[in-house]
GROMACS .gro file of C-alpha atoms in nm:
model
  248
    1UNK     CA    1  12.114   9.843  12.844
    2UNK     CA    2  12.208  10.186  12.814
    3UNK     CA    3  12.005  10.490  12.615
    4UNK     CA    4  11.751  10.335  12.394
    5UNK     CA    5  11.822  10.447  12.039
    6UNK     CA    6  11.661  10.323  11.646
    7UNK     CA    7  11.307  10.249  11.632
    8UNK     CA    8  11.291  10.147  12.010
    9UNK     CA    9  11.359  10.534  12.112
   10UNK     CA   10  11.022  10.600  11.974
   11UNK     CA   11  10.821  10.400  12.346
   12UNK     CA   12  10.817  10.543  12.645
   13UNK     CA   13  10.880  10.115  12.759
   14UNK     CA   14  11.079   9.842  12.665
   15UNK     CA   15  10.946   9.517  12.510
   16UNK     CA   16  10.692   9.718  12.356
   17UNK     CA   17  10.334   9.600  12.199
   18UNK     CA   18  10.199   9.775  11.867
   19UNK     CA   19   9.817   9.725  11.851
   20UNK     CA   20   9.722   9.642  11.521
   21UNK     CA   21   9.400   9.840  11.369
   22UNK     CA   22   9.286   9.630  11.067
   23UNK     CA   23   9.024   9.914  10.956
   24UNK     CA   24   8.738   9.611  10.940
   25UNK     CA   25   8.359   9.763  10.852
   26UNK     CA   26   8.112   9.748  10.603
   27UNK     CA   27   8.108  10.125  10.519
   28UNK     CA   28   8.395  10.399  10.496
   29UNK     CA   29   8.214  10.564  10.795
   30UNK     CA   30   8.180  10.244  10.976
   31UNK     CA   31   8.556  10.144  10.918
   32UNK     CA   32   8.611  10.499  11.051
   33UNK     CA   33   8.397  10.511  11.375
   34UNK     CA   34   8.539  10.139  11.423
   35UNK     CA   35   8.929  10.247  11.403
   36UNK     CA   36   8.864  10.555  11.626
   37UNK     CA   37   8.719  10.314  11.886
   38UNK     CA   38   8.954  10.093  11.922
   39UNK     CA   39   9.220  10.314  11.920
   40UNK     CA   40   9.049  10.465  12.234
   41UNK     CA   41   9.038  10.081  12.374
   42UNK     CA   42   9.418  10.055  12.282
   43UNK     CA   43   9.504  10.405  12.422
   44UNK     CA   44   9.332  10.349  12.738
   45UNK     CA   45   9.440   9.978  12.828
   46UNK     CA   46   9.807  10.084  12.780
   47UNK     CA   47   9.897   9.924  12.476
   48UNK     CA   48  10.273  10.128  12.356
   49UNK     CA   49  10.181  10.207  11.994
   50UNK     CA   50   9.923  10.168  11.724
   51UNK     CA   51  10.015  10.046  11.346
   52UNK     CA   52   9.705  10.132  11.121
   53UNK     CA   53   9.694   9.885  10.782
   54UNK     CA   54   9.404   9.848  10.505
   55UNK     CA   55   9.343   9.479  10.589
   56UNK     CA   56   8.971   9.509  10.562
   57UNK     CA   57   8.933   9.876  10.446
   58UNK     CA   58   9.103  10.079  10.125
   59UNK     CA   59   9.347  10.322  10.133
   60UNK     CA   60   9.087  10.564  10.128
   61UNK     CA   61   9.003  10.453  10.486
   62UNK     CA   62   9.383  10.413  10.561
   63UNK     CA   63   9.423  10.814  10.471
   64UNK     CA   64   9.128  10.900  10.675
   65UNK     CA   65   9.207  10.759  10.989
   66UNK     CA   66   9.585  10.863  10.986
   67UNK     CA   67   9.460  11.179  10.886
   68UNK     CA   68   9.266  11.144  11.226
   69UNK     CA   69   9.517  11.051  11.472
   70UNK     CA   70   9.787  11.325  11.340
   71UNK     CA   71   9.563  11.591  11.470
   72UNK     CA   72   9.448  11.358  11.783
   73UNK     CA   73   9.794  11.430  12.046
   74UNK     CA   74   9.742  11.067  12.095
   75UNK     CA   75   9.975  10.961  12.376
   76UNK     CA   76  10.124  10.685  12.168
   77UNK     CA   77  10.326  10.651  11.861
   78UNK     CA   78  10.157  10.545  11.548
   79UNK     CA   79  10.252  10.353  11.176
   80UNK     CA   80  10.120  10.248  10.937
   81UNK     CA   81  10.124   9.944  10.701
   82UNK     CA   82   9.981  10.018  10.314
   83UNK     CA   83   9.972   9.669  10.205
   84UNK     CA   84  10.028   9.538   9.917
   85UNK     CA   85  10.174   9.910   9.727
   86UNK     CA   86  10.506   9.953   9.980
   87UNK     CA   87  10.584  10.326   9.808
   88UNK     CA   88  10.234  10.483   9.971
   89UNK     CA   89  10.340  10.350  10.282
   90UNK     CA   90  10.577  10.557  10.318
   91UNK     CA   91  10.404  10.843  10.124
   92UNK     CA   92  10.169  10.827  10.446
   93UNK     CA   93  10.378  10.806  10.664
   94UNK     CA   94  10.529  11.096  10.569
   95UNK     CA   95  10.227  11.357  10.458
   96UNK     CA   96  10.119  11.203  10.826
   97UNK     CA   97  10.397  11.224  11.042
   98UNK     CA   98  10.376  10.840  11.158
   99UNK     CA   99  10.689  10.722  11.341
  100UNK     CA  100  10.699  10.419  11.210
  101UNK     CA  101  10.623  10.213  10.829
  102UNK     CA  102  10.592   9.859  10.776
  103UNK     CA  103  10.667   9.672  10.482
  104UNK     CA  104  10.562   9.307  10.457
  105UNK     CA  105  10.877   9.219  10.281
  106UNK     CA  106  11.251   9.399  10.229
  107UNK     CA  107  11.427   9.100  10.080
  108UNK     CA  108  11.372   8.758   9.857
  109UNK     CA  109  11.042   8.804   9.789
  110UNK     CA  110  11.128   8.936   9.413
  111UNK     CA  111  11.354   8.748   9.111
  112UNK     CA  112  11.667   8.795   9.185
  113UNK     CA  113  11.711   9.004   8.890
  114UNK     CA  114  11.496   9.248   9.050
  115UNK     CA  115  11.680   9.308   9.408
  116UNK     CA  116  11.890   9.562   9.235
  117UNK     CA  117  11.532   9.720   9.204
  118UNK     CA  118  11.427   9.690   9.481
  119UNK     CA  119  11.790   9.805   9.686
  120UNK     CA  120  11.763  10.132   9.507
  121UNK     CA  121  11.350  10.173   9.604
  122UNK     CA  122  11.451  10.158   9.954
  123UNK     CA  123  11.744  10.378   9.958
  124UNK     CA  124  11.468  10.633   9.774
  125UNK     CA  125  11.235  10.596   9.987
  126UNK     CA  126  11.385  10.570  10.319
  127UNK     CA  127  11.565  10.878  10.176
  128UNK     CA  128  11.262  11.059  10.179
  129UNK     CA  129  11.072  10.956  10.476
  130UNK     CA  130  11.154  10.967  10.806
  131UNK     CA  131  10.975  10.715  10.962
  132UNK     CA  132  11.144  10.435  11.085
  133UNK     CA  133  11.106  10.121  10.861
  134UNK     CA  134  10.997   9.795  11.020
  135UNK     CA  135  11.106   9.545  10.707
  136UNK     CA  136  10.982   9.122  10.702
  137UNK     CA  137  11.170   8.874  10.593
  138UNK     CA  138  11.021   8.543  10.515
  139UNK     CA  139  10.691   8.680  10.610
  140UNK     CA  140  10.358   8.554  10.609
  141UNK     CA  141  10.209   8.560  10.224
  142UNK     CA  142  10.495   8.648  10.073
  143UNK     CA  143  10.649   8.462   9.783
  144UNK     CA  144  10.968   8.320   9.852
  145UNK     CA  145  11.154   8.376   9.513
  146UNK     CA  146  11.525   8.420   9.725
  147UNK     CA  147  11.819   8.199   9.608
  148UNK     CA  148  11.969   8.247   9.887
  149UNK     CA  149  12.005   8.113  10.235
  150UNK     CA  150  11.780   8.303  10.532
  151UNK     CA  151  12.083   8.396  10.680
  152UNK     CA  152  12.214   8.587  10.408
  153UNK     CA  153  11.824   8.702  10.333
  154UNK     CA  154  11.855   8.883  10.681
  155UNK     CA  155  12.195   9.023  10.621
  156UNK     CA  156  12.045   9.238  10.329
  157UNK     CA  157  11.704   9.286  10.547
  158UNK     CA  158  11.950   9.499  10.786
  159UNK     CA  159  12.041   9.700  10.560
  160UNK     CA  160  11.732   9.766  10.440
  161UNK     CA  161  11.482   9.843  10.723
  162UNK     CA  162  11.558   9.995  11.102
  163UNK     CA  163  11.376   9.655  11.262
  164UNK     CA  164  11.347   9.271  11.101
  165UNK     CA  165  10.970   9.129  11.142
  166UNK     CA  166  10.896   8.733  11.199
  167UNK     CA  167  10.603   8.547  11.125
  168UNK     CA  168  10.495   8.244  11.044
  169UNK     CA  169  10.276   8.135  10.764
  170UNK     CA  170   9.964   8.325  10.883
  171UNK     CA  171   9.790   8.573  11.071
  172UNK     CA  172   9.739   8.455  11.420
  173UNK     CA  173   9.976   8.159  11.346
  174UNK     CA  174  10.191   8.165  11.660
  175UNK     CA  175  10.561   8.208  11.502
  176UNK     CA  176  10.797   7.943  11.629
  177UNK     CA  177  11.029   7.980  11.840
  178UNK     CA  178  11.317   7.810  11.636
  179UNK     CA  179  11.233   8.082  11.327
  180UNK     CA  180  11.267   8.371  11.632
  181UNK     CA  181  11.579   8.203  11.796
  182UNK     CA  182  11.720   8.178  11.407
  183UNK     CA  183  11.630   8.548  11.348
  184UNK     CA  184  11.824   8.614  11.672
  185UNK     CA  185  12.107   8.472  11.655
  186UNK     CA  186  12.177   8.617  11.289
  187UNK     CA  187  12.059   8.981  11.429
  188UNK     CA  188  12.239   8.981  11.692
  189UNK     CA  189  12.143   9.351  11.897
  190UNK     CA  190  11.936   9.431  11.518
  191UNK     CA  191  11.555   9.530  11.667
  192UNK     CA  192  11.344   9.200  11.616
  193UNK     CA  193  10.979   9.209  11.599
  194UNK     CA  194  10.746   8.928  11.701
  195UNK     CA  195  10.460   9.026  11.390
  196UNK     CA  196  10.212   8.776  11.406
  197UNK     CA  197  10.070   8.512  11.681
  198UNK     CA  198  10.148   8.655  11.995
  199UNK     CA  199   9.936   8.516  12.273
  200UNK     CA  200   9.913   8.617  12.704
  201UNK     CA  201  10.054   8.228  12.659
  202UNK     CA  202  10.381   8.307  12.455
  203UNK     CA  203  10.461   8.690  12.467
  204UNK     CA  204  10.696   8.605  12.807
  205UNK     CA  205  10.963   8.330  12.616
  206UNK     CA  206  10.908   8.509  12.280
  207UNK     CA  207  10.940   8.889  12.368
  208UNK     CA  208  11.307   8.728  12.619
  209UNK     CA  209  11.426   8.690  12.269
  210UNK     CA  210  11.259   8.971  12.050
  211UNK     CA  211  11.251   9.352  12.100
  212UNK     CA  212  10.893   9.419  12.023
  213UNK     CA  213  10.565   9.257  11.912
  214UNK     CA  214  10.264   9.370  11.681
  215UNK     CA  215   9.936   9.204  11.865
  216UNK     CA  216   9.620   9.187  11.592
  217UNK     CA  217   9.419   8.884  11.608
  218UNK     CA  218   9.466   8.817  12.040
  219UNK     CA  219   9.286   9.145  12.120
  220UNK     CA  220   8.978   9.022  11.935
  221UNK     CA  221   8.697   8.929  12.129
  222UNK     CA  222   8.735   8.559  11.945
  223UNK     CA  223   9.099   8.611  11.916
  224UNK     CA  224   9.086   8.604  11.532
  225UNK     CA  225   9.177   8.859  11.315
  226UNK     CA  226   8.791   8.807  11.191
  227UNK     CA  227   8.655   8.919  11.575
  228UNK     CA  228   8.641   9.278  11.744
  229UNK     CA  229   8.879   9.446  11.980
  230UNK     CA  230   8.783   9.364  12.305
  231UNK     CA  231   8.851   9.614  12.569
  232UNK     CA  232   8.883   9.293  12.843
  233UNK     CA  233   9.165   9.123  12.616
  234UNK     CA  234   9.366   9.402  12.571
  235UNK     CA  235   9.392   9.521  12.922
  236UNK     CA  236   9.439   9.118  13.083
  237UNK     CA  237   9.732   9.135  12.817
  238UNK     CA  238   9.879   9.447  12.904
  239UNK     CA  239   9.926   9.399  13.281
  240UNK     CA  240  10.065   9.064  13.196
  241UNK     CA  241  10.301   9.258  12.967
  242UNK     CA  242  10.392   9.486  13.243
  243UNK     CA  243  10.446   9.249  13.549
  244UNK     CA  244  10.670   9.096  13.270
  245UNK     CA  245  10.892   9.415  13.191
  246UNK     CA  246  10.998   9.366  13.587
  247UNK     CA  247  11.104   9.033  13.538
  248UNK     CA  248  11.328   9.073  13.174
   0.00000   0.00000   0.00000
């Protein structure tokens, strides 16, 4: 394969898995205690990476726990997705020296009057931050407003982000294989990440195709994004993960 360069330079493996920390609670300090938790579960069960996002909690709680792990020489990377407001993403990602951003959407989810926009937001942005950018494209709960084909939808994505994220319609929803293998073959060597629904079941014939996976709802004791990390699920998944890395 030759040196590892882009976003994938950032693991120590290849195929890697981003656990996703969903900041769930009922109180700041309970959000907090939560996150710190299971990114102790993650960090310990060998999990590559760590992408903090204010599903449940604000971006008060987002700030505090990045704040956290920039001070905590964790052993793996971390990002972070601000959902919802894409510009304090990557204001956090920079004040907090995260490797990596996600935004849900880089492409065709605006008017098409408004790509212009939002070509000249990312240029700013990516401009000022130097955090890789992992970018979706058709991705779960966003509005498809494109009037044009996927294929030419990706073709800007590329240009806009360092990686291309694939869902399906919904957290936990295992994404098809046909929407990865169309990804692919329009990416070509472009980093592809498997973002939502990857199971101990899947990750093999999914993660042959894609470069690296973000892994919410299966590390849940109920394997819903609703559930709590469980310490079991992560490591059975991880030392599947690795006897796979031998085998790709």
């Amino acid at each position: 394969m030759g040196e590892t360069k882009g976003i994938l330079s950032v693991f120590k493996n290849k195929k890697p898995i981003i656990a996703m920390v969903h900041l769930k609670g009922d109180t700041s300090e309970e959000i907090f205690e939560r996150a710190k938790e299971e990114i102790r579960i993650f960090e310990e069960n060998g999990v590559d990476g760590i992408m903090l996002e204010n599903y449940y909690g604000n971006y008060y709680d987002l700030e505090r726990i990045l704040e956290y792990v920039s001070t905590s020489n964790l052993s793996i990377p971390y990002g972070v997705n601000c959902l919802n407001v894409d510009a304090m993403g990557f204001e956090l990602a920079t004040r907090y020296n995260a490797s990596y951003v996600q935004v849900d959407s880089v492409v065709g989810h605006v008017k098409p009057r408004d790509e212009a926009t939002l070509e000249e937001f990312f240029k700013l942005y990516r401009g000022k931050c130097p955090a890789y950018l992992i970018g979706g494209v058709r991705f779960k709960y966003q509005p498809v407003l494109s009037e044009k084909t996927v294929e030419e939808d990706l073709q800007i994505g590329m240009t806009r982000c360092d990686a291309i994220a694939v869902t399906e319609n919904a957290t936990g929803e295992e994404t098809s294989m046909e929407k990865i293998e169309l990804f692919r073959k329009n990416l070509g060597d472009f980093p592809l990440v498997i973002a939502a629904g990857v199971t101990l079941e899947n990750a093999k014939k999914q993660l042959e195709i894609g470069d690296l996976a973000i892994v919410g709802s299966y590390f849940k004791d109920t394997f819903k994004d609703t559930g709590d990390v469980s310490a079991d699920h992560v490591k059975t998944f991880m030392d599947e993960i690795k006897k796979m890395r031998e085998e790709l």
